[in-house]
Amino acid sequence: MNYYSTNGQATNASLEEAVVKGLASDKGLFMPDTIKSLPYEFFENIDKLTFQEIACKVADAFFGEDIPAETLTQIVNDTLNFDVPLVPVTGNIFSLELFHGPTLAFKDVGGRFMARLLGYFIQKAGKKEVNVLVATSGDTGSAVANGFLGVEGIHVYVLYPKGKVSEIQEKQFTTLGQNITAIEVDGTFDDCQALVKSAFMDQELNDHMVLTSANSINVARFLPQSFYYFYAWAQYRKLGRMEEMVVCVPSGNFGNITAGLFAKKMGLPIKRFIAANNKNDIFYQYLQTGEYNPRPSVTTIANAMDVGDPSNFARVLALYGGSYPTIKKEITGATYTDEQIAETMKQVYKEHNYLLDPHGACGYRALEENLMPEEIGVFLETAHPAKFLDTVEGIIGDKIEIPAKLQAFMEGEKQSIEMSKDFADFKQYLMSI
Ligand SMILES: *Cc1c(COP(=O)(O)O)cnc(C)c1O
């Protein structure tokens, strides 16, 4: 399948080029040039299929032309070795729990899938070792590092700002060893990102080693996120329900919701979407006014959604031919302050005995406020509440249980390489490898 650039100035790319490059040469985002509809029988029998079987069908529609069937099945099965349960919270609101993977957040799905797909292309091309550089403010680093852990032919360098990520987050990418190296930068997240950008632009460095990025705009990271929307529907059908779902996605860079929009285009019966924002409500404002005005992000307690210029907005526009009325018909918005998020977490914990994380809380609240009485809603619970331990315990006034997976990270030994924010130092380090 061909992938075109949302900026329209680059020539079409193959899947391999799109995955290896990440971004098109005109700085646009890659989009598949066709979105295949899945047949009626698939949806009729979906409740009899496992998560892996469903994902294989969806993956085949995207990647089947470019990857041998056996390899693709293997990649899907290796990626999805954990469950994504649909849990009722109230009579008409369900939580799709995306936090049962290795780092307890939904980015595990895309991170693991991309690692395996890139590993396949590298092996096929007989390339020498490829080096993935990723700058993180916390969550992306852990999902990418754990996704790539042990994948042959790839070494990952995670750059993170010293003292600016939580201990739990830090442990998730500094304790792994093997092909993962953590680089602790004496600076901010922006400094980390600047180091990565400079590295990609430095000719001498690129002659010395093969560099690539594992940014969330990569098609191999965002497209596989469509799998769990289908699985939500399968579980819902198993309950004997037939009504179309209203799906609410706590959104930051809009990769997750875009994967859901793809699922709907493939025939999944989703009635409409709600994009839930925190105070970084650029998309919400767009829905109100028709104007897209990016602005610097502000810090909130749902910090994985602190994005001031959502990169996947370009994909949302491309999906609907840039039509504001169509986008407004498909997606409505919501925006919440930290106080509202905290209030929702407290209330749902008390009244329904369900513990939300700050991101999922935005999703829950948007459904609670917007569902019609006859509608059924599903929100994506994007991370385990224990990932935000201090915030969550402070809000609910109770101790919470830390899952064994998280505990295991906490017990690992931190290993990192200290680095200044000076590109010359980072370059010298990479040149010495
Ligand atoms: C990344 C992330 C989000 C936002 O997802 P996008 O695809 O960027 O919209 C929401 N919640 C959590 C916990 C995340 O890690």
GROMACS .gro file of C-alpha atoms and ligand atoms in nm:
model
  448
    1MET     CA    1   0.000   0.000   0.000
    2ASN     CA    2   0.111   0.355  -0.067
    3TYR     CA    3   0.141   0.621   0.200
    4TYR     CA    4   0.089   0.985   0.109
    5SER     CA    5   0.199   1.290   0.305
    6THR     CA    6  -0.062   1.517   0.466
    7ASN     CA    7   0.140   1.814   0.334
    8GLY     CA    8   0.103   1.691  -0.023
    9GLN     CA    9   0.455   1.792  -0.130
   10ALA     CA   10   0.636   1.458  -0.097
   11THR     CA   11   0.624   1.155  -0.325
   12ASN     CA   12   0.430   0.855  -0.198
   13ALA     CA   13   0.617   0.612   0.027
   14SER     CA   14   0.602   0.235   0.075
   15LEU     CA   15   0.515   0.100   0.420
   16GLU     CA   16   0.883   0.027   0.477
   17GLU     CA   17   0.984   0.385   0.396
   18ALA     CA   18   0.702   0.528   0.607
   19VAL     CA   19   0.801   0.318   0.908
   20VAL     CA   20   1.176   0.374   0.879
   21LYS     CA   21   1.147   0.749   0.809
   22GLY     CA   22   0.857   0.829   1.041
   23LEU     CA   23   0.794   1.173   0.891
   24ALA     CA   24   0.758   1.254   0.520
   25SER     CA   25   1.028   1.466   0.356
   26ASP     CA   26   0.787   1.765   0.344
   27LYS     CA   27   0.740   1.728   0.724
   28GLY     CA   28   0.385   1.595   0.669
   29LEU     CA   29   0.241   1.283   0.832
   30PHE     CA   30   0.203   0.962   0.636
   31MET     CA   31  -0.148   0.836   0.560
   32PRO     CA   32  -0.243   0.507   0.391
   33ASP     CA   33  -0.396   0.586   0.052
   34THR     CA   34  -0.685   0.342   0.100
   35ILE     CA   35  -0.880   0.237   0.407
   36LYS     CA   36  -1.038  -0.101   0.344
   37SER     CA   37  -1.384  -0.181   0.477
   38LEU     CA   38  -1.409  -0.511   0.661
   39PRO     CA   39  -1.681  -0.750   0.546
   40TYR     CA   40  -2.022  -0.788   0.708
   41GLU     CA   41  -1.944  -1.147   0.822
   42PHE     CA   42  -1.646  -1.025   1.023
   43PHE     CA   43  -1.870  -0.801   1.231
   44GLU     CA   44  -2.144  -1.066   1.254
   45ASN     CA   45  -1.906  -1.317   1.410
   46ILE     CA   46  -1.673  -1.082   1.594
   47ASP     CA   47  -1.792  -1.193   1.939
   48LYS     CA   48  -1.658  -1.542   1.870
   49LEU     CA   49  -1.303  -1.422   1.795
   50THR     CA   50  -1.014  -1.361   2.035
   51PHE     CA   51  -0.839  -1.023   2.065
   52GLN     CA   52  -0.548  -1.160   1.860
   53GLU     CA   53  -0.775  -1.299   1.588
   54ILE     CA   54  -0.959  -0.968   1.557
   55ALA     CA   55  -0.632  -0.774   1.546
   56CYS     CA   56  -0.495  -1.004   1.275
   57LYS     CA   57  -0.795  -0.925   1.051
   58VAL     CA   58  -0.754  -0.551   1.106
   59ALA     CA   59  -0.375  -0.568   1.062
   60ASP     CA   60  -0.423  -0.758   0.737
   61ALA     CA   61  -0.638  -0.474   0.599
   62PHE     CA   62  -0.359  -0.224   0.668
   63PHE     CA   63  -0.039  -0.421   0.622
   64GLY     CA   64  -0.139  -0.744   0.441
   65GLU     CA   65  -0.010  -0.626   0.103
   66ASP     CA   66   0.334  -0.550   0.242
   67ILE     CA   67   0.404  -0.815   0.506
   68PRO     CA   68   0.383  -1.195   0.464
   69ALA     CA   69   0.075  -1.329   0.646
   70GLU     CA   70   0.273  -1.550   0.882
   71THR     CA   71   0.505  -1.269   0.987
   72LEU     CA   72   0.214  -1.033   1.044
   73THR     CA   73   0.032  -1.289   1.261
   74GLN     CA   74   0.351  -1.336   1.461
   75ILE     CA   75   0.394  -0.962   1.510
   76VAL     CA   76   0.032  -0.922   1.624
   77ASN     CA   77   0.050  -1.217   1.864
   78ASP     CA   78   0.380  -1.100   2.013
   79THR     CA   79   0.238  -0.750   2.057
   80LEU     CA   80  -0.092  -0.842   2.218
   81ASN     CA   81  -0.001  -1.084   2.492
   82PHE     CA   82  -0.219  -0.904   2.746
   83ASP     CA   83  -0.592  -0.843   2.783
   84VAL     CA   84  -0.792  -0.525   2.719
   85PRO     CA   85  -1.110  -0.584   2.921
   86LEU     CA   86  -1.434  -0.387   2.886
   87VAL     CA   87  -1.549  -0.314   3.239
   88PRO     CA   88  -1.892  -0.170   3.332
   89VAL     CA   89  -1.867   0.134   3.561
   90THR     CA   90  -2.234   0.243   3.556
   91GLY     CA   91  -2.545   0.113   3.375
   92ASN     CA   92  -2.448   0.275   3.048
   93ILE     CA   93  -2.078   0.366   3.083
   94PHE     CA   94  -1.801   0.115   3.019
   95SER     CA   95  -1.428   0.148   3.074
   96LEU     CA   96  -1.199  -0.008   2.813
   97GLU     CA   97  -0.894  -0.081   3.028
   98LEU     CA   98  -0.586  -0.033   2.814
   99PHE     CA   99  -0.343  -0.061   3.103
  100HIS     CA  100  -0.271  -0.431   3.139
  101GLY     CA  101   0.045  -0.425   2.923
  102PRO     CA  102   0.409  -0.411   3.042
  103THR     CA  103   0.418  -0.037   3.125
  104LEU     CA  104   0.050  -0.011   3.222
  105ALA     CA  105  -0.054   0.240   2.956
  106PHE     CA  106  -0.208   0.217   2.608
  107LYS     CA  107   0.112   0.323   2.434
  108ASP     CA  108   0.238  -0.033   2.491
  109VAL     CA  109   0.032  -0.154   2.193
  110GLY     CA  110   0.183   0.088   1.942
  111GLY     CA  111   0.531   0.069   2.095
  112ARG     CA  112   0.546  -0.309   2.080
  113PHE     CA  113   0.395  -0.334   1.732
  114MET     CA  114   0.630  -0.073   1.588
  115ALA     CA  115   0.935  -0.240   1.743
  116ARG     CA  116   0.851  -0.570   1.580
  117LEU     CA  117   0.761  -0.421   1.242
  118LEU     CA  118   1.081  -0.213   1.231
  119GLY     CA  119   1.279  -0.521   1.342
  120TYR     CA  120   1.131  -0.713   1.048
  121PHE     CA  121   1.221  -0.445   0.792
  122ILE     CA  122   1.575  -0.415   0.925
  123GLN     CA  123   1.632  -0.787   0.905
  124LYS     CA  124   1.482  -0.805   0.557
  125ALA     CA  125   1.702  -0.524   0.428
  126GLY     CA  126   2.009  -0.673   0.595
  127LYS     CA  127   2.084  -0.333   0.750
  128LYS     CA  128   2.350  -0.290   1.013
  129GLU     CA  129   2.231  -0.197   1.359
  130VAL     CA  130   1.967   0.076   1.369
  131ASN     CA  131   1.966   0.327   1.654
  132VAL     CA  132   1.636   0.465   1.777
  133LEU     CA  133   1.651   0.802   1.952
  134VAL     CA  134   1.354   0.901   2.164
  135ALA     CA  135   1.308   1.208   2.383
  136THR     CA  136   1.057   1.165   2.662
  137SER     CA  137   0.885   1.364   2.933
  138GLY     CA  138   0.797   1.033   3.099
  139ASP     CA  139   0.543   0.799   2.943
  140THR     CA  140   0.658   0.759   2.583
  141GLY     CA  141   1.008   0.656   2.689
  142SER     CA  142   0.883   0.364   2.893
  143ALA     CA  143   0.646   0.234   2.623
  144VAL     CA  144   0.910   0.262   2.350
  145ALA     CA  145   1.192   0.118   2.561
  146ASN     CA  146   0.986  -0.179   2.679
  147GLY     CA  147   0.846  -0.232   2.330
  148PHE     CA  148   1.194  -0.252   2.178
  149LEU     CA  149   1.352  -0.448   2.463
  150GLY     CA  150   1.538  -0.746   2.320
  151VAL     CA  151   1.448  -0.673   1.954
  152GLU     CA  152   1.745  -0.779   1.745
  153GLY     CA  153   1.931  -0.523   1.536
  154ILE     CA  154   1.794  -0.219   1.720
  155HIS     CA  155   1.947  -0.012   2.001
  156VAL     CA  156   1.730   0.246   2.178
  157TYR     CA  157   1.854   0.566   2.342
  158VAL     CA  158   1.598   0.728   2.572
  159LEU     CA  159   1.676   1.093   2.649
  160TYR     CA  160   1.498   1.236   2.952
  161PRO     CA  161   1.524   1.551   3.164
  162LYS     CA  162   1.714   1.488   3.489
  163GLY     CA  163   1.493   1.523   3.796
  164LYS     CA  164   1.182   1.605   3.591
  165VAL     CA  165   1.018   1.263   3.558
  166SER     CA  166   0.860   1.068   3.842
  167GLU     CA  167   1.056   0.787   4.005
  168ILE     CA  168   0.812   0.525   3.872
  169GLN     CA  169   0.846   0.661   3.519
  170GLU     CA  170   1.225   0.677   3.541
  171LYS     CA  171   1.254   0.320   3.664
  172GLN     CA  172   1.055   0.196   3.366
  173PHE     CA  173   1.330   0.283   3.119
  174THR     CA  174   1.649   0.304   3.327
  175THR     CA  175   1.640  -0.050   3.471
  176LEU     CA  176   1.607  -0.253   3.151
  177GLY     CA  177   1.965  -0.296   3.027
  178GLN     CA  178   2.019  -0.505   2.711
  179ASN     CA  179   1.957  -0.289   2.403
  180ILE     CA  180   1.815   0.005   2.600
  181THR     CA  181   2.034   0.296   2.714
  182ALA     CA  182   1.889   0.577   2.927
  183ILE     CA  183   2.047   0.921   2.888
  184GLU     CA  184   1.985   1.163   3.171
  185VAL     CA  185   2.007   1.514   3.031
  186ASP     CA  186   2.085   1.809   3.252
  187GLY     CA  187   1.804   2.019   3.106
  188THR     CA  188   1.435   2.021   3.015
  189PHE     CA  189   1.224   1.798   2.790
  190ASP     CA  190   1.265   2.058   2.515
  191ASP     CA  191   1.645   2.028   2.548
  192CYS     CA  192   1.613   1.650   2.505
  193GLN     CA  193   1.401   1.697   2.196
  194ALA     CA  194   1.648   1.952   2.055
  195LEU     CA  195   1.935   1.702   2.101
  196VAL     CA  196   1.742   1.437   1.909
  197LYS     CA  197   1.656   1.681   1.629
  198SER     CA  198   2.016   1.799   1.599
  199ALA     CA  199   2.135   1.439   1.583
  200PHE     CA  200   1.903   1.363   1.289
  201MET     CA  201   2.035   1.667   1.104
  202ASP     CA  202   2.408   1.604   1.165
  203GLN     CA  203   2.559   1.453   0.850
  204GLU     CA  204   2.875   1.321   1.012
  205LEU     CA  205   2.673   1.138   1.275
  206ASN     CA  206   2.437   0.993   1.015
  207ASP     CA  207   2.735   0.865   0.816
  208HIS     CA  208   2.863   0.700   1.132
  209MET     CA  209   2.543   0.526   1.237
  210VAL     CA  210   2.185   0.457   1.120
  211LEU     CA  211   1.947   0.678   1.319
  212THR     CA  212   1.568   0.669   1.334
  213SER     CA  213   1.290   0.794   1.560
  214ALA     CA  214   1.007   0.618   1.741
  215ASN     CA  215   0.787   0.921   1.753
  216SER     CA  216   0.412   0.875   1.797
  217ILE     CA  217   0.350   1.012   1.449
  218ASN     CA  218   0.492   0.689   1.302
  219VAL     CA  219   0.222   0.489   1.120
  220ALA     CA  220   0.348   0.170   1.286
  221ARG     CA  221   0.274   0.321   1.626
  222PHE     CA  222  -0.064   0.483   1.570
  223LEU     CA  223  -0.246   0.245   1.331
  224PRO     CA  224  -0.229  -0.066   1.559
  225GLN     CA  225  -0.422   0.133   1.817
  226SER     CA  226  -0.731   0.067   1.606
  227PHE     CA  227  -0.724  -0.299   1.718
  228TYR     CA  228  -0.872  -0.240   2.060
  229TYR     CA  229  -1.170  -0.042   1.932
  230PHE     CA  230  -1.281  -0.355   1.745
  231TYR     CA  231  -1.220  -0.568   2.052
  232ALA     CA  232  -1.434  -0.332   2.261
  233TRP     CA  233  -1.719  -0.393   2.018
  234ALA     CA  234  -1.662  -0.771   2.031
  235GLN     CA  235  -1.688  -0.775   2.408
  236TYR     CA  236  -1.990  -0.551   2.395
  237ARG     CA  237  -2.163  -0.787   2.151
  238LYS     CA  238  -2.086  -1.074   2.386
  239LEU     CA  239  -2.302  -0.900   2.644
  240GLY     CA  240  -2.588  -0.931   2.394
  241ARG     CA  241  -2.589  -0.560   2.312
  242MET     CA  242  -2.644  -0.425   1.964
  243GLU     CA  243  -2.665  -0.046   2.002
  244GLU     CA  244  -2.390   0.156   1.842
  245MET     CA  245  -2.135   0.279   2.094
  246VAL     CA  246  -2.040   0.636   2.173
  247VAL     CA  247  -1.663   0.628   2.222
  248CYS     CA  248  -1.479   0.884   2.432
  249VAL     CA  249  -1.102   0.922   2.406
  250PRO     CA  250  -0.888   1.125   2.648
  251SER     CA  251  -0.671   1.305   2.393
  252GLY     CA  252  -0.335   1.481   2.376
  253ASN     CA  253  -0.158   1.432   2.045
  254PHE     CA  254  -0.476   1.276   1.897
  255GLY     CA  255  -0.306   0.955   1.778
  256ASN     CA  256  -0.535   0.731   1.979
  257ILE     CA  257  -0.861   0.889   1.863
  258THR     CA  258  -0.737   0.897   1.503
  259ALA     CA  259  -0.692   0.519   1.518
  260GLY     CA  260  -1.055   0.501   1.634
  261LEU     CA  261  -1.169   0.717   1.342
  262PHE     CA  262  -0.991   0.471   1.111
  263ALA     CA  263  -1.178   0.182   1.278
  264LYS     CA  264  -1.509   0.355   1.210
  265LYS     CA  265  -1.414   0.412   0.844
  266MET     CA  266  -1.347   0.036   0.823
  267GLY     CA  267  -1.707  -0.030   0.925
  268LEU     CA  268  -1.698  -0.050   1.304
  269PRO     CA  269  -2.041   0.064   1.431
  270ILE     CA  270  -1.939   0.362   1.640
  271LYS     CA  271  -2.216   0.621   1.661
  272ARG     CA  272  -1.989   0.916   1.736
  273PHE     CA  273  -1.670   1.015   1.915
  274ILE     CA  274  -1.599   1.249   2.201
  275ALA     CA  275  -1.248   1.390   2.238
  276ALA     CA  276  -1.187   1.474   2.604
  277ASN     CA  277  -0.926   1.742   2.675
  278ASN     CA  278  -0.777   1.886   2.991
  279LYS     CA  279  -0.707   2.261   2.998
  280ASN     CA  280  -0.500   2.214   2.683
  281ASP     CA  281  -0.820   2.236   2.480
  282ILE     CA  282  -0.698   2.342   2.138
  283PHE     CA  283  -0.917   2.083   1.966
  284TYR     CA  284  -1.221   2.174   2.177
  285GLN     CA  285  -1.176   2.537   2.072
  286TYR     CA  286  -1.144   2.428   1.710
  287LEU     CA  287  -1.480   2.251   1.736
  288GLN     CA  288  -1.639   2.568   1.877
  289THR     CA  289  -1.493   2.811   1.623
  290GLY     CA  290  -1.365   2.622   1.320
  291GLU     CA  291  -1.025   2.777   1.379
  292TYR     CA  292  -0.718   2.583   1.481
  293ASN     CA  293  -0.501   2.792   1.711
  294PRO     CA  294  -0.211   2.601   1.869
  295ARG     CA  295  -0.070   2.753   2.187
  296PRO     CA  296   0.199   2.663   2.443
  297SER     CA  297   0.091   2.375   2.666
  298VAL     CA  298   0.009   2.420   3.034
  299THR     CA  299   0.081   2.163   3.306
  300THR     CA  300  -0.212   1.960   3.442
  301ILE     CA  301  -0.261   1.648   3.652
  302ALA     CA  302  -0.344   1.458   3.331
  303ASN     CA  303   0.003   1.539   3.202
  304ALA     CA  304   0.017   1.294   2.911
  305MET     CA  305  -0.247   1.517   2.753
  306ASP     CA  306  -0.052   1.841   2.799
  307VAL     CA  307  -0.014   1.909   2.429
  308GLY     CA  308  -0.048   2.254   2.275
  309ASP     CA  309  -0.027   2.157   1.908
  310PRO     CA  310  -0.162   1.803   1.858
  311SER     CA  311   0.045   1.651   1.578
  312ASN     CA  312  -0.227   1.414   1.456
  313PHE     CA  313  -0.471   1.700   1.391
  314ALA     CA  314  -0.334   1.689   1.035
  315ARG     CA  315  -0.454   1.329   1.006
  316VAL     CA  316  -0.803   1.416   1.134
  317LEU     CA  317  -0.826   1.687   0.869
  318ALA     CA  318  -0.701   1.449   0.599
  319LEU     CA  319  -0.958   1.183   0.693
  320TYR     CA  320  -1.248   1.423   0.638
  321GLY     CA  321  -1.111   1.623   0.346
  322GLY     CA  322  -1.053   1.920   0.575
  323SER     CA  323  -1.430   1.967   0.620
  324TYR     CA  324  -1.511   2.136   0.949
  325PRO     CA  325  -1.885   2.044   0.936
  326THR     CA  326  -1.800   1.675   0.885
  327ILE     CA  327  -1.546   1.673   1.167
  328LYS     CA  328  -1.802   1.840   1.394
  329LYS     CA  329  -2.054   1.571   1.307
  330GLU     CA  330  -1.815   1.286   1.388
  331ILE     CA  331  -1.648   1.428   1.697
  332THR     CA  332  -1.766   1.645   1.983
  333GLY     CA  333  -1.537   1.783   2.249
  334ALA     CA  334  -1.503   1.835   2.622
  335THR     CA  335  -1.253   2.021   2.839
  336TYR     CA  336  -1.186   1.990   3.211
  337THR     CA  337  -0.987   2.171   3.478
  338ASP     CA  338  -0.771   1.988   3.731
  339GLU     CA  339  -1.043   2.053   3.991
  340GLN     CA  340  -1.306   1.888   3.776
  341ILE     CA  341  -1.078   1.591   3.706
  342ALA     CA  342  -1.012   1.543   4.078
  343GLU     CA  343  -1.379   1.579   4.164
  344THR     CA  344  -1.471   1.312   3.908
  345MET     CA  345  -1.207   1.069   4.039
  346LYS     CA  346  -1.335   1.113   4.393
  347GLN     CA  347  -1.700   1.078   4.299
  348VAL     CA  348  -1.659   0.767   4.082
  349TYR     CA  349  -1.441   0.601   4.345
  350LYS     CA  350  -1.702   0.668   4.614
  351GLU     CA  351  -2.019   0.600   4.420
  352HIS     CA  352  -1.913   0.323   4.183
  353ASN     CA  353  -1.607   0.182   4.355
  354TYR     CA  354  -1.404   0.234   4.037
  355LEU     CA  355  -1.063   0.396   4.046
  356LEU     CA  356  -0.996   0.629   3.753
  357ASP     CA  357  -0.659   0.777   3.660
  358PRO     CA  358  -0.660   1.152   3.577
  359HIS     CA  359  -0.674   1.087   3.200
  360GLY     CA  360  -0.954   0.832   3.215
  361ALA     CA  361  -1.142   1.069   3.445
  362CYS     CA  362  -1.171   1.322   3.160
  363GLY     CA  363  -1.314   1.043   2.943
  364TYR     CA  364  -1.563   0.926   3.203
  365ARG     CA  365  -1.687   1.276   3.278
  366ALA     CA  366  -1.739   1.364   2.914
  367LEU     CA  367  -1.966   1.060   2.877
  368GLU     CA  368  -2.151   1.133   3.199
  369GLU     CA  369  -2.225   1.485   3.079
  370ASN     CA  370  -2.296   1.413   2.714
  371LEU     CA  371  -2.466   1.074   2.676
  372MET     CA  372  -2.835   1.073   2.587
  373PRO     CA  373  -3.044   0.849   2.815
  374GLU     CA  374  -3.071   0.574   2.552
  375GLU     CA  375  -2.703   0.582   2.456
  376ILE     CA  376  -2.421   0.351   2.565
  377GLY     CA  377  -2.073   0.493   2.610
  378VAL     CA  378  -1.723   0.349   2.624
  379PHE     CA  379  -1.428   0.558   2.744
  380LEU     CA  380  -1.066   0.453   2.705
  381GLU     CA  381  -0.892   0.415   3.042
  382THR     CA  382  -0.547   0.500   2.903
  383ALA     CA  383  -0.323   0.431   3.206
  384HIS     CA  384  -0.327   0.249   3.538
  385PRO     CA  385  -0.399   0.487   3.829
  386ALA     CA  386  -0.089   0.363   4.015
  387LYS     CA  387   0.127   0.529   3.748
  388PHE     CA  388   0.021   0.859   3.907
  389LEU     CA  389   0.046   0.736   4.263
  390ASP     CA  390   0.091   1.061   4.457
  391THR     CA  391  -0.174   1.249   4.259
  392VAL     CA  392  -0.429   0.969   4.282
  393GLU     CA  393  -0.375   0.890   4.651
  394GLY     CA  394  -0.386   1.260   4.734
  395ILE     CA  395  -0.721   1.297   4.561
  396ILE     CA  396  -0.904   0.990   4.687
  397GLY     CA  397  -0.745   1.004   5.033
  398ASP     CA  398  -0.672   0.633   5.030
  399LYS     CA  399  -0.372   0.410   4.967
  400ILE     CA  400  -0.388   0.219   4.640
  401GLU     CA  401  -0.242  -0.113   4.545
  402ILE     CA  402   0.066  -0.108   4.323
  403PRO     CA  403   0.048  -0.378   4.052
  404ALA     CA  404   0.325  -0.640   4.059
  405LYS     CA  405   0.455  -0.524   3.718
  406LEU     CA  406   0.510  -0.173   3.848
  407GLN     CA  407   0.660  -0.301   4.172
  408ALA     CA  408   0.910  -0.508   3.973
  409PHE     CA  409   1.033  -0.195   3.795
  410MET     CA  410   1.066  -0.016   4.128
  411GLU     CA  411   1.299  -0.286   4.252
  412GLY     CA  412   1.529  -0.269   3.949
  413GLU     CA  413   1.854  -0.075   3.962
  414LYS     CA  414   1.868   0.257   3.779
  415GLN     CA  415   2.140   0.283   3.517
  416SER     CA  416   2.184   0.598   3.313
  417ILE     CA  417   2.443   0.804   3.133
  418GLU     CA  418   2.466   1.165   3.243
  419MET     CA  419   2.475   1.418   2.963
  420SER     CA  420   2.486   1.796   2.934
  421LYS     CA  421   2.232   1.967   2.705
  422ASP     CA  422   2.518   2.058   2.473
  423PHE     CA  423   2.486   1.884   2.136
  424ALA     CA  424   2.867   1.858   2.104
  425ASP     CA  425   2.875   1.629   2.410
  426PHE     CA  426   2.590   1.411   2.287
  427LYS     CA  427   2.749   1.383   1.943
  428GLN     CA  428   3.087   1.289   2.088
  429TYR     CA  429   2.917   1.018   2.291
  430LEU     CA  430   2.734   0.872   1.990
  431MET     CA  431   3.049   0.894   1.771
  432SER     CA  432   3.235   0.686   2.029
  433ILE     CA  433   2.990   0.395   1.998
  434LIG     C1  434  -0.033   0.948   2.548
  434LIG     C2  435  -0.145   0.945   2.647
  434LIG     C3  436  -0.271   1.006   2.619
  434LIG     C4  437  -0.298   1.085   2.494
  434LIG     O1  438  -0.301   1.005   2.379
  434LIG     P1  439  -0.285   1.072   2.236
  434LIG     O2  440  -0.277   0.959   2.139
  434LIG     O3  441  -0.159   1.152   2.240
  434LIG     O4  442  -0.404   1.158   2.213
  434LIG     C5  443  -0.373   0.993   2.713
  434LIG     N1  444  -0.352   0.927   2.830
  434LIG     C6  445  -0.233   0.868   2.859
  434LIG     C7  446  -0.217   0.799   2.989
  434LIG     C8  447  -0.126   0.874   2.769
  434LIG     O5  448  -0.009   0.818   2.801
   0.00000   0.00000   0.00000
